[in-house]
Coordinates of N, CA and C and ligand atoms in Angstrom, one line a residue:
X1 N 8.1 16.4 -9.1 CA 8.7 15.0 -9.2 C 8.1 14.2 -10.3
X2 N 8.8 13.6 -11.2 CA 8.3 12.8 -12.2 C 7.8 11.5 -11.6
X3 N 6.7 10.9 -12.1 CA 6.2 9.6 -11.6 C 7.3 8.6 -11.6
X4 N 7.4 7.7 -10.6 CA 8.5 6.7 -10.5 C 7.9 5.4 -10.7
X5 N 8.2 4.7 -11.8 CA 7.7 3.3 -12.0 C 8.5 2.3 -11.0
X6 N 7.5 1.5 -10.5 CA 8.1 0.5 -9.5 C 7.6 -0.9 -9.9
X7 N 8.5 -2.0 -9.8 CA 8.0 -3.3 -10.1 C 8.3 -4.3 -9.0
X8 N 7.3 -5.0 -8.6 CA 7.5 -6.1 -7.5 C 7.4 -7.4 -8.2
X9 N 8.6 -8.1 -8.2 CA 8.7 -9.5 -8.8 C 8.9 -10.5 -7.8
X10 N 8.0 -11.5 -7.8 CA 8.2 -12.7 -6.9 C 8.9 -13.8 -7.6
X11 N 9.9 -14.4 -7.0 CA 10.7 -15.5 -7.6 C 11.9 -16.0 -6.8
X12 N 13.0 -16.2 -7.4 CA 14.2 -16.6 -6.8 C 15.0 -15.6 -6.2
X13 N 14.9 -14.3 -6.7 CA 15.7 -13.2 -6.4 C 15.1 -12.1 -5.7
X14 N 15.9 -11.2 -5.1 CA 15.4 -10.1 -4.5 C 15.9 -10.0 -3.0
X15 N 15.7 -8.8 -2.4 CA 16.3 -8.5 -1.1 C 15.4 -9.0 0.0
X16 N 14.1 -9.2 -0.4 CA 13.0 -9.6 0.6 C 12.7 -11.0 0.5
X17 N 12.7 -11.7 1.7 CA 12.2 -13.1 1.8 C 10.6 -13.1 2.0
X18 N 9.9 -13.8 1.2 CA 8.4 -13.8 1.4 C 8.1 -14.7 2.5
X19 N 7.3 -14.3 3.5 CA 7.0 -15.1 4.6 C 5.6 -15.6 4.5
X20 N 4.7 -14.8 3.9 CA 3.3 -15.3 3.7 C 2.6 -14.5 2.6
X21 N 1.7 -15.2 2.0 CA 0.8 -14.5 0.9 C -0.6 -14.9 1.3
X22 N -1.4 -14.0 1.9 CA -2.7 -14.4 2.5 C -3.8 -13.5 1.7
X23 N -4.7 -14.2 0.9 CA -5.8 -13.5 0.2 C -6.7 -13.0 1.3
X24 N -7.0 -11.8 1.3 CA -8.0 -11.0 2.1 C -9.4 -11.0 1.6
X25 N -9.5 -10.7 0.3 CA -10.6 -10.7 -0.5 C -10.3 -11.0 -2.0
X26 N -10.9 -12.1 -2.5 CA -10.6 -12.5 -3.8 C -9.4 -13.4 -3.9
X27 N -8.9 -13.7 -5.0 CA -7.9 -14.7 -5.2 C -6.5 -14.3 -4.6
X28 N -5.6 -15.3 -4.4 CA -4.4 -15.0 -3.9 C -3.3 -14.9 -5.1
X29 N -2.0 -15.1 -4.8 CA -1.0 -15.1 -5.8 C -0.1 -16.3 -5.5
X30 N 0.6 -16.8 -6.5 CA 1.4 -17.9 -6.4 C 2.6 -17.8 -5.4
X31 N 2.8 -18.8 -4.6 CA 3.9 -18.7 -3.7 C 5.3 -18.6 -4.4
X32 N 6.2 -17.9 -3.7 CA 7.6 -17.8 -4.2 C 8.5 -17.4 -3.1
X33 N 9.8 -17.7 -3.1 CA 10.6 -17.5 -1.9 C 11.0 -16.0 -1.8
X34 N 11.2 -15.2 -2.7 CA 11.8 -13.9 -2.6 C 11.1 -12.9 -3.4
X35 N 11.3 -11.6 -3.1 CA 10.6 -10.5 -3.8 C 11.7 -9.5 -4.1
X36 N 11.7 -9.1 -5.4 CA 12.6 -8.0 -5.8 C 11.8 -6.8 -6.1
X37 N 12.3 -5.7 -5.7 CA 11.6 -4.4 -5.9 C 12.5 -3.5 -6.8
X38 N 12.1 -3.2 -8.0 CA 13.0 -2.5 -8.9 C 12.3 -1.2 -9.3
X39 N 13.0 -0.3 -9.4 CA 12.5 1.1 -9.8 C 13.1 1.7 -11.1
X40 N 12.3 2.6 -11.7 CA 12.8 3.3 -12.9 C 13.1 2.2 -14.0
X41 N 14.3 2.4 -14.6 CA 14.7 1.5 -15.7 C 15.7 0.3 -15.2
X42 N 15.7 0.2 -14.0 CA 16.5 -1.0 -13.4 C 16.0 -2.3 -14.0
X43 N 17.0 -3.2 -14.4 CA 16.5 -4.5 -15.0 C 15.7 -5.3 -13.9
X44 N 14.7 -5.9 -14.4 CA 13.9 -6.7 -13.6 C 14.2 -8.2 -13.8
X45 N 14.3 -8.9 -12.7 CA 14.6 -10.3 -12.7 C 13.3 -11.1 -13.3
X46 N 13.4 -12.2 -13.8 CA 12.2 -13.0 -14.2 C 11.6 -13.6 -12.9
X47 N 10.3 -13.9 -12.9 CA 9.7 -14.5 -11.7 C 8.4 -15.1 -11.9
X48 N 7.8 -15.6 -10.8 CA 6.5 -16.3 -11.0 C 5.5 -15.2 -11.2
X49 N 5.6 -14.1 -10.7 CA 4.6 -13.0 -11.0 C 5.3 -11.6 -10.8
X50 N 4.9 -10.6 -11.5 CA 5.3 -9.2 -11.3 C 4.0 -8.3 -11.3
X51 N 4.1 -7.4 -10.3 CA 3.1 -6.3 -10.2 C 3.7 -5.0 -10.4
X52 N 3.0 -4.1 -11.2 CA 3.7 -2.9 -11.5 C 2.8 -1.7 -11.0
X53 N 3.5 -0.6 -10.6 CA 2.8 0.6 -10.2 C 3.7 1.8 -10.4
X54 N 3.1 2.9 -10.1 CA 3.8 4.2 -10.3 C 3.6 5.0 -9.0
X55 N 4.7 5.6 -8.5 CA 4.5 6.6 -7.4 C 4.2 7.9 -7.9
X56 N 2.9 8.3 -7.7 CA 2.2 9.4 -8.5 C 2.0 10.5 -7.4
X57 N 1.3 11.5 -8.0 CA 0.8 12.6 -7.3 C -0.3 12.4 -6.3
X58 N -0.4 13.1 -5.3 CA -1.4 13.1 -4.3 C -2.8 13.3 -4.9
X59 N -3.9 12.7 -4.4 CA -5.2 12.8 -5.0 C -6.1 13.6 -4.0
X60 N -6.1 13.2 -2.8 CA -7.1 13.6 -1.9 C -6.6 14.4 -0.7
X61 N -5.2 14.3 -0.4 CA -4.7 14.9 0.9 C -4.7 16.4 0.8
X62 N -5.1 17.1 1.9 CA -5.0 18.6 1.9 C -3.6 19.1 2.2
X63 N -3.4 20.3 2.0 CA -2.0 21.0 2.3 C -1.7 20.7 3.9
X64 N -2.7 21.0 4.7 CA -2.5 20.9 6.1 C -2.1 19.3 6.4
X65 N -2.8 18.4 5.9 CA -2.5 17.0 6.2 C -1.2 16.7 5.7
X66 N -0.8 17.1 4.4 CA 0.5 16.9 3.8 C 1.7 17.4 4.8
X67 N 1.4 18.6 5.3 CA 2.5 19.2 6.2 C 2.6 18.3 7.5
X68 N 1.5 17.9 8.0 CA 1.6 17.0 9.2 C 2.2 15.7 8.8
X69 N 2.0 15.2 7.7 CA 2.6 13.9 7.3 C 4.0 14.1 7.2
X70 N 4.5 15.2 6.5 CA 5.8 15.4 6.1 C 6.7 15.5 7.5
X71 N 6.0 16.0 8.6 CA 6.7 16.3 9.7 C 6.9 15.0 10.6
X72 N 6.0 14.0 10.2 CA 6.0 12.8 11.1 C 6.6 11.5 10.3
X73 N 6.4 11.4 9.1 CA 6.8 10.1 8.4 C 8.2 9.9 8.2
X74 N 8.6 8.7 8.1 CA 9.9 8.2 7.9 C 10.1 7.7 6.5
X75 N 11.3 7.7 5.9 CA 11.5 7.2 4.6 C 11.6 5.6 4.5
X76 N 11.7 5.0 3.4 CA 12.0 3.6 3.3 C 13.4 3.3 3.5
X77 N 13.7 2.1 3.8 CA 15.1 1.7 3.8 C 15.8 1.8 5.2
X78 N 15.0 2.1 6.2 CA 15.7 2.3 7.6 C 16.3 0.9 8.0
X79 N 17.5 0.9 8.5 CA 18.1 -0.4 8.7 C 17.4 -1.2 9.7
X80 N 16.6 -0.6 10.7 CA 15.9 -1.4 11.7 C 14.5 -1.9 11.1
X81 N 14.1 -1.4 9.9 CA 12.8 -1.8 9.4 C 13.0 -3.1 8.5
X82 N 13.1 -4.2 9.2 CA 13.5 -5.4 8.5 C 12.2 -6.3 8.2
X83 N 11.0 -5.8 8.4 CA 9.7 -6.3 8.1 C 9.1 -5.4 7.1
X84 N 8.3 -6.1 6.2 CA 7.6 -5.2 5.1 C 6.3 -6.0 4.9
X85 N 5.4 -5.2 4.2 CA 4.1 -5.7 3.8 C 3.8 -5.1 2.3
X86 N 3.5 -6.0 1.4 CA 3.0 -5.4 0.1 C 1.5 -5.9 0.0
X87 N 0.7 -4.8 -0.1 CA -0.8 -5.2 0.0 C -1.3 -4.6 -1.3
X88 N -1.6 -5.5 -2.4 CA -2.3 -5.0 -3.6 C -3.8 -4.9 -3.3
X89 N -4.3 -3.8 -3.8 CA -5.8 -3.6 -3.6 C -6.4 -3.1 -4.8
X90 N -7.7 -3.6 -5.0 CA -8.5 -3.1 -6.1 C -10.0 -2.7 -5.5
X91 N -10.3 -1.5 -5.9 CA -11.6 -1.0 -5.5 C -12.7 -1.2 -6.5
X92 N -14.1 -1.1 -6.1 CA -15.1 -1.5 -6.9 C -15.4 -0.5 -8.1
X93 N -16.2 -0.9 -9.0 CA -16.6 0.0 -10.1 C -17.3 1.1 -9.6
X94 N -18.2 0.8 -8.6 CA -19.1 2.0 -7.9 C -18.1 2.9 -7.3
X95 N -17.0 2.6 -6.8 CA -16.0 3.5 -6.2 C -15.5 4.5 -7.2
X96 N -15.1 3.8 -8.4 CA -14.5 4.7 -9.5 C -15.6 5.5 -10.2
X97 N -16.8 5.2 -10.0 CA -17.9 5.9 -10.7 C -18.2 7.2 -9.9
X98 N -17.6 7.4 -8.6 CA -18.0 8.5 -7.8 C -17.0 9.6 -8.2
X99 N -17.5 10.9 -7.8 CA -16.7 12.0 -8.0 C -15.6 12.1 -6.9
X100 N -14.6 12.8 -7.2 CA -13.4 12.9 -6.3 C -13.9 13.4 -4.9
X101 N -14.8 14.4 -4.9 CA -15.2 14.9 -3.4 C -16.0 13.8 -2.7
X102 N -16.7 13.0 -3.4 CA -17.5 11.9 -2.7 C -16.5 10.8 -2.2
X103 N -15.4 10.5 -3.0 CA -14.4 9.6 -2.6 C -13.7 10.1 -1.2
X104 N -13.4 11.4 -1.3 CA -12.6 12.0 -0.2 C -13.5 12.0 1.1
X105 N -14.8 12.2 0.9 CA -15.8 12.2 2.0 C -15.8 10.7 2.6
X106 N -15.7 9.7 1.8 CA -15.7 8.3 2.4 C -14.3 8.1 3.1
X107 N -13.3 8.4 2.3 CA -11.9 8.1 2.8 C -11.6 8.8 4.0
X108 N -11.8 10.1 4.0 CA -11.2 10.8 5.2 C -12.3 11.3 6.1
X109 N -13.4 12.0 5.7 CA -14.3 12.5 6.6 C -14.9 11.4 7.4
X110 N -15.4 10.3 6.7 CA -16.1 9.3 7.4 C -15.2 8.1 7.8
X111 N -14.2 7.7 7.1 CA -13.4 6.6 7.5 C -12.1 7.0 8.2
X112 N -11.7 8.3 8.1 CA -10.6 8.8 8.7 C -9.2 8.1 8.5
X113 N -9.1 7.6 7.2 CA -7.9 6.9 6.8 C -6.6 7.5 7.3
X114 N -6.4 8.7 6.8 CA -5.1 9.4 7.2 C -5.0 9.8 8.7
X115 N -6.0 10.2 9.2 CA -6.1 10.4 10.6 C -5.7 9.2 11.5
X116 N -6.4 8.0 11.2 CA -5.9 6.9 11.8 C -4.4 6.4 11.5
X117 N -4.1 6.5 10.2 CA -2.7 6.2 9.8 C -1.7 7.0 10.5
X118 N -2.0 8.2 10.8 CA -1.0 9.2 11.4 C -0.6 8.7 12.8
X119 N -1.5 8.1 13.4 CA -1.3 7.5 14.8 C -0.1 6.4 14.8
X120 N 0.2 5.9 13.6 CA 1.1 4.7 13.6 C 2.4 5.3 13.0
X121 N 2.6 6.7 12.7 CA 3.8 7.1 12.3 C 4.5 7.6 13.6
X122 N 5.9 7.7 13.5 CA 6.8 7.3 12.4 C 7.2 5.8 12.3
X123 N 6.5 5.0 13.1 CA 7.0 3.5 13.1 C 6.8 2.9 11.8
X124 N 5.6 3.1 11.2 CA 5.3 2.5 9.8 C 5.7 3.4 8.7
X125 N 6.7 3.0 7.9 CA 7.0 3.8 6.7 C 6.2 3.3 5.6
X126 N 5.8 4.2 4.7 CA 4.8 3.7 3.5 C 5.1 4.4 2.2
X127 N 4.8 3.7 1.2 CA 4.8 4.2 -0.2 C 3.6 3.6 -1.0
X128 N 2.9 4.5 -1.6 CA 1.6 4.1 -2.4 C 2.0 4.1 -3.9
X129 N 1.6 3.1 -4.6 CA 1.8 2.9 -5.9 C 0.5 2.9 -6.7
X130 N 0.2 3.6 -7.7 CA -1.0 3.6 -8.5 C -0.7 2.7 -9.7
X131 N -1.7 1.7 -9.9 CA -1.6 0.7 -11.0 C -2.8 0.7 -11.9
X132 N -3.8 1.4 -11.5 CA -5.2 1.2 -12.3 C -5.0 1.7 -13.7
X133 N -4.3 2.9 -13.9 CA -4.2 3.4 -15.3 C -3.1 2.5 -16.1
X134 N -2.5 1.6 -15.6 CA -1.6 0.8 -16.4 C -2.2 -0.5 -16.8
X135 N -3.6 -0.7 -16.5 CA -4.2 -1.8 -17.0 C -3.8 -3.1 -16.1
X136 N -3.3 -2.9 -14.9 CA -2.9 -3.9 -14.0 C -4.0 -4.6 -13.3
X137 N -3.8 -5.8 -12.7 CA -4.9 -6.4 -11.9 C -5.5 -5.8 -10.7
X138 N -4.6 -4.9 -10.2 CA -4.9 -4.1 -8.9 C -4.9 -2.6 -9.2
X139 N -5.7 -1.8 -8.4 CA -5.6 -0.5 -8.6 C -4.4 0.3 -7.9
X140 N -4.0 -0.4 -6.7 CA -3.0 0.2 -5.9 C -2.1 -1.0 -5.4
X141 N -0.8 -0.6 -5.2 CA 0.2 -1.6 -4.6 C 0.7 -0.8 -3.3
X142 N 0.2 -1.1 -2.2 CA 0.6 -0.4 -1.0 C 1.8 -1.1 -0.3
X143 N 2.8 -0.4 0.1 CA 4.1 -1.0 0.6 C 4.3 -0.3 2.0
X144 N 4.7 -1.0 2.9 CA 5.0 -0.7 4.4 C 6.2 -1.4 4.9
X145 N 7.0 -0.6 5.7 CA 8.2 -1.1 6.2 C 8.3 -0.7 7.7
X146 N 8.7 -1.8 8.6 CA 8.6 -1.4 10.0 C 9.5 -2.4 10.8
X147 N 9.9 -2.1 11.9 CA 10.7 -3.0 12.7 C 10.0 -4.1 13.3
X148 N 10.5 -5.3 13.6 CA 9.7 -6.4 14.1 C 8.8 -6.1 15.3
X149 N 9.4 -5.2 16.2 CA 8.5 -4.9 17.4 C 7.4 -4.0 17.1
X150 N 7.3 -3.4 16.0 CA 6.1 -2.8 15.6 C 5.1 -3.4 14.8
X151 N 5.2 -4.8 14.6 CA 4.3 -5.6 13.9 C 2.9 -5.6 14.6
X152 N 2.8 -5.8 15.9 CA 1.4 -5.6 16.5 C 0.7 -4.5 16.2
X153 N 1.4 -3.3 16.2 CA 0.9 -2.0 15.9 C 0.4 -1.9 14.4
X154 N 1.2 -2.6 13.5 CA 0.7 -2.6 12.1 C -0.6 -3.5 11.9
X155 N -0.7 -4.6 12.7 CA -1.8 -5.4 12.7 C -3.1 -4.6 13.1
X156 N -2.9 -3.9 14.2 CA -4.0 -3.0 14.7 C -4.4 -2.0 13.7
X157 N -3.5 -1.4 13.0 CA -3.8 -0.5 12.0 C -4.6 -1.0 10.9
X158 N -4.2 -2.2 10.4 CA -4.9 -2.9 9.4 C -6.3 -3.2 9.8
X159 N -6.5 -3.7 11.0 CA -7.7 -4.1 11.5 C -8.7 -2.8 11.5
X160 N -8.2 -1.7 11.9 CA -9.1 -0.5 11.9 C -9.4 -0.1 10.5
X161 N -8.5 0.0 9.6 CA -8.8 0.4 8.2 C -9.8 -0.5 7.7
X162 N -9.6 -1.9 7.9 CA -10.4 -2.8 7.2 C -11.8 -2.9 7.7
X163 N -12.1 -2.3 8.9 CA -13.4 -2.2 9.4 C -14.1 -0.9 9.0
X164 N -13.4 -0.1 8.2 CA -14.0 1.3 7.9 C -14.9 1.2 6.6
X165 N -15.6 2.3 6.5 CA -16.5 2.4 5.3 C -15.7 2.3 4.0
X166 N -14.5 2.9 4.0 CA -13.8 2.8 2.8 C -13.5 1.3 2.3
X167 N -13.4 0.4 3.3 CA -13.0 -1.0 2.9 C -14.2 -1.6 2.2
X168 N -15.5 -1.1 2.5 CA -16.7 -1.7 1.7 C -16.5 -1.6 0.2
X169 N -15.6 -0.7 -0.2 CA -15.3 -0.4 -1.7 C -14.2 -1.2 -2.1
X170 N -13.6 -2.0 -1.3 CA -12.3 -2.8 -1.8 C -13.0 -4.2 -2.2
X171 N -12.7 -4.5 -3.4 CA -13.2 -5.9 -3.9 C -12.0 -6.9 -4.0
X172 N -10.8 -6.5 -4.0 CA -9.7 -7.4 -4.0 C -8.5 -6.9 -3.1
X173 N -7.9 -7.9 -2.3 CA -7.0 -7.5 -1.5 C -6.0 -8.7 -1.0
X174 N -4.7 -8.7 -1.1 CA -3.9 -9.7 -0.7 C -2.8 -9.1 0.1
X175 N -2.5 -9.8 1.2 CA -1.7 -9.4 2.2 C -0.3 -10.2 2.2
X176 N 0.6 -9.6 1.6 CA 2.0 -10.2 1.4 C 3.0 -9.7 2.4
X177 N 3.5 -10.6 3.2 CA 4.4 -10.2 4.3 C 5.9 -10.7 4.0
X178 N 6.8 -9.8 4.3 CA 8.2 -10.1 3.9 C 9.1 -9.7 5.1
X179 N 10.4 -10.2 5.0 CA 11.5 -9.9 5.9 C 12.9 -9.8 5.2
X180 N 13.8 -9.2 5.8 CA 15.1 -9.1 5.3 C 16.2 -9.1 6.4
Ligands
HEM1 C1 0.7 3.9 8.0 C2 -0.3 4.7 8.1 C3 -1.1 5.2 6.9 C4 -1.1 6.5 6.5 C5 -0.6 7.8 7.2 C6 -1.9 6.6 5.2 C7 -2.2 7.7 4.5 C8 -2.8 7.7 3.3 C9 -3.0 9.0 2.5 C10 -2.7 10.4 3.0 C11 -3.6 8.6 1.3 C12 -4.1 9.6 0.3 C13 -3.1 9.9 -0.8 C14 -3.6 10.8 -1.7 O1 -4.1 11.9 -1.4 O2 -3.7 10.5 -2.9 C15 -3.6 7.2 1.4 C16 -4.1 6.4 0.3 C17 -4.2 5.0 0.3 N1 -3.8 4.2 1.4 FE1 -3.1 4.8 3.2 N2 -2.1 5.4 4.9 C18 -1.7 4.5 5.9 C19 -1.8 3.0 5.9 C20 -2.5 2.4 4.9 C21 -2.7 1.0 4.9 C22 -2.2 0.0 6.1 C23 -3.3 0.5 3.8 C24 -3.7 -0.8 3.3 C25 -3.9 -1.9 3.9 C26 -3.5 1.7 3.0 C27 -4.0 1.8 1.8 C28 -4.2 3.0 1.0 C29 -4.7 2.9 -0.3 C30 -5.1 1.7 -1.1 C31 -4.7 4.3 -0.8 C32 -5.2 4.8 -2.0 C33 -6.7 5.0 -1.9 C34 -7.4 5.6 -3.1 O3 -6.8 6.5 -3.8 O4 -8.6 5.3 -3.3 N3 -3.0 2.9 3.8 N4 -3.2 6.7 2.6

């Protein structure tokens, strides 16, 4: 599959209403009423800010993990998933200076990112966008969709990941919540 460009534009237009923009680490982003998510060559509306990323290839996940994910995960756009979170993340220079096997050891062997995440599937649907190579302010734009009743589970997932060793390497994070 070719990499898919995705743009998140905050402003007056878009299917999602922005309910909160909370800086977790580092600076926040300007408030706006709505968020438009555009893919590929779709025209982008003008807005207060736009973050860009690409849905890219897998970096760390093993074949076995991928098969388990494929068997459990749900796609985006489920009618009942009327809540979403856009969480832009930037990791430290020290993180990027490590070799891939060292990063995998922190993310999965020691922090159990995917193993923890799997517990919250299929309720939470997700899509990871890579931004680092685009010269963007964040390395990743993470996107999640869930039903209102699954919000407490999503908060619990966030608390567990943010308490992990992997998050010691996160230097910027903003938690943007949405509804439609
Ligand atoms: C819903 C359950 C989740 C599952 C099953 C999951 C699973 C994964 C997997 C398998 C990867 C590695 C992709 C690769 O091999 O390249 C990954 C990467 C990532 N995830 Fe999650 N995740 C979940 C939730 C979250 C949450 C809640 C956040 C943020 C708050 C998050 C942030 C990230 C980031 C930033 C990366 C890229 C890390 C890097 O490449 O350094 N994930 N996730």
